[in-house]
């Protein structure tokens, strides 16, 4: 696998789970384990949780994992 230039970006202090998409870009689940305390963000394509919603970890984990399975972007320069 060709590793993405952002396969290992700096870890946020509130990082809960790091997944990797199909080309190795990090998909981070951040926040807390509290009810409605977490969100996800893909370093490959810039996609993220619907803002400003925070979701429960079980929901966020499932959505992040589904995104990592589908996403093939390795880098984005979106603002
Ligand atoms: Zn993505």
PDB file of C-alpha atoms and ligand atoms in Angstrom:
ATOM      1  CA  UNK A   1       0.000   0.000   0.000  1.00  0.00           C
ATOM      2  CA  UNK A   2       1.210   3.465  -0.869  1.00  0.00           C
ATOM      3  CA  UNK A   3       1.150   5.329   2.391  1.00  0.00           C
ATOM      4  CA  UNK A   4      -0.580   8.649   2.509  1.00  0.00           C
ATOM      5  CA  UNK A   5       1.500  11.660   3.522  1.00  0.00           C
ATOM      6  CA  UNK A   6      -0.978  12.085   6.335  1.00  0.00           C
ATOM      7  CA  UNK A   7      -1.262   8.518   7.514  1.00  0.00           C
ATOM      8  CA  UNK A   8       0.122   9.586  10.871  1.00  0.00           C
ATOM      9  CA  UNK A   9      -0.788  13.212  11.564  1.00  0.00           C
ATOM     10  CA  UNK A  10      -0.268  14.642  15.066  1.00  0.00           C
ATOM     11  CA  UNK A  11      -2.614  13.004  17.523  1.00  0.00           C
ATOM     12  CA  UNK A  12      -5.173  15.353  19.079  1.00  0.00           C
ATOM     13  CA  UNK A  13      -5.240  15.127  22.848  1.00  0.00           C
ATOM     14  CA  UNK A  14      -8.863  14.033  22.670  1.00  0.00           C
ATOM     15  CA  UNK A  15      -8.206  11.290  20.108  1.00  0.00           C
ATOM     16  CA  UNK A  16     -10.311   8.229  20.910  1.00  0.00           C
ATOM     17  CA  UNK A  17      -9.890   6.042  17.834  1.00  0.00           C
ATOM     18  CA  UNK A  18      -7.729   6.290  14.727  1.00  0.00           C
ATOM     19  CA  UNK A  19      -8.813   4.350  11.668  1.00  0.00           C
ATOM     20  CA  UNK A  20      -7.238   4.427   8.207  1.00  0.00           C
ATOM     21  CA  UNK A  21      -9.009   4.667   4.904  1.00  0.00           C
ATOM     22  CA  UNK A  22      -8.273   2.568   1.822  1.00  0.00           C
ATOM     23  CA  UNK A  23      -5.101   4.500   1.025  1.00  0.00           C
ATOM     24  CA  UNK A  24      -3.830   4.952   4.551  1.00  0.00           C
ATOM     25  CA  UNK A  25      -5.084   8.429   5.448  1.00  0.00           C
ATOM     26  CA  UNK A  26      -6.102   8.776   9.068  1.00  0.00           C
ATOM     27  CA  UNK A  27      -9.754   8.981  10.038  1.00  0.00           C
ATOM     28  CA  UNK A  28      -9.883  10.241  13.612  1.00  0.00           C
ATOM     29  CA  UNK A  29     -12.655   9.870  16.158  1.00  0.00           C
ATOM     30  CA  UNK A  30     -12.240  12.584  18.767  1.00  0.00           C
ATOM     31  CA  UNK A  31     -14.069  13.780  21.837  1.00  0.00           C
ATOM     32  CA  UNK A  32     -15.182  11.884  24.909  1.00  0.00           C
ATOM     33  CA  UNK A  33     -17.074   8.710  25.628  1.00  0.00           C
ATOM     34  CA  UNK A  34     -19.895  10.768  27.122  1.00  0.00           C
ATOM     35  CA  UNK A  35     -23.329  10.695  25.539  1.00  0.00           C
ATOM     36  CA  UNK A  36     -23.229  12.920  22.453  1.00  0.00           C
ATOM     37  CA  UNK A  37     -19.527  13.569  23.032  1.00  0.00           C
ATOM     38  CA  UNK A  38     -17.706  12.507  19.873  1.00  0.00           C
ATOM     39  CA  UNK A  39     -17.173  13.391  16.240  1.00  0.00           C
ATOM     40  CA  UNK A  40     -15.039  12.094  13.359  1.00  0.00           C
ATOM     41  CA  UNK A  41     -12.817  13.705  10.743  1.00  0.00           C
ATOM     42  CA  UNK A  42     -11.117  12.259   7.661  1.00  0.00           C
ATOM     43  CA  UNK A  43      -7.635  13.575   6.889  1.00  0.00           C
ATOM     44  CA  UNK A  44      -7.871  12.088   3.394  1.00  0.00           C
ATOM     45  CA  UNK A  45     -10.828  13.958   1.960  1.00  0.00           C
ATOM     46  CA  UNK A  46     -11.781  16.463   4.640  1.00  0.00           C
ATOM     47  CA  UNK A  47     -15.157  14.913   5.328  1.00  0.00           C
ATOM     48  CA  UNK A  48     -16.367  14.969   8.909  1.00  0.00           C
ATOM     49  CA  UNK A  49     -19.352  14.527  11.153  1.00  0.00           C
ATOM     50  CA  UNK A  50     -22.324  16.644  10.299  1.00  0.00           C
ATOM     51  CA  UNK A  51     -21.542  19.855  12.086  1.00  0.00           C
ATOM     52  CA  UNK A  52     -22.037  20.914  14.768  1.00  0.00           C
ATOM     53  CA  UNK A  53     -23.513  17.644  15.912  1.00  0.00           C
ATOM     54  CA  UNK A  54     -21.768  15.483  18.407  1.00  0.00           C
ATOM     55  CA  UNK A  55     -22.873  11.876  18.512  1.00  0.00           C
ATOM     56  CA  UNK A  56     -22.562   8.933  20.824  1.00  0.00           C
ATOM     57  CA  UNK A  57     -19.333   7.002  20.434  1.00  0.00           C
ATOM     58  CA  UNK A  58     -21.006   3.851  19.117  1.00  0.00           C
ATOM     59  CA  UNK A  59     -22.654   5.870  16.355  1.00  0.00           C
ATOM     60  CA  UNK A  60     -19.541   7.917  15.578  1.00  0.00           C
ATOM     61  CA  UNK A  61     -17.357   4.812  15.490  1.00  0.00           C
ATOM     62  CA  UNK A  62     -19.695   3.110  13.039  1.00  0.00           C
ATOM     63  CA  UNK A  63     -19.908   6.148  10.779  1.00  0.00           C
ATOM     64  CA  UNK A  64     -16.140   6.688  10.821  1.00  0.00           C
ATOM     65  CA  UNK A  65     -15.524   3.044  10.031  1.00  0.00           C
ATOM     66  CA  UNK A  66     -18.016   3.132   7.157  1.00  0.00           C
ATOM     67  CA  UNK A  67     -16.294   6.237   5.814  1.00  0.00           C
ATOM     68  CA  UNK A  68     -12.826   4.682   6.106  1.00  0.00           C
ATOM     69  CA  UNK A  69     -14.056   1.650   4.189  1.00  0.00           C
ATOM     70  CA  UNK A  70     -15.345   3.771   1.304  1.00  0.00           C
ATOM     71  CA  UNK A  71     -12.859   6.648   1.159  1.00  0.00           C
ATOM     72  CA  UNK A  72      -9.934   6.560  -1.287  1.00  0.00           C
ATOM     73  CA  UNK A  73      -8.660  10.115  -0.828  1.00  0.00           C
ATOM     74  CA  UNK A  74      -5.117  10.486   0.431  1.00  0.00           C
ATOM     75  CA  UNK A  75      -4.872  14.202   0.916  1.00  0.00           C
ATOM     76  CA  UNK A  76      -6.920  17.338   0.750  1.00  0.00           C
ATOM     77  CA  UNK A  77      -6.187  21.034   0.666  1.00  0.00           C
ATOM     78  CA  UNK A  78      -9.624  22.204   1.545  1.00  0.00           C
ATOM     79  CA  UNK A  79      -9.860  25.187   3.757  1.00  0.00           C
TER      80      UNK A  79
HETATM   81 ZN1  LIG B   1     -12.416  10.574   3.557  1.00  0.00          ZN
END
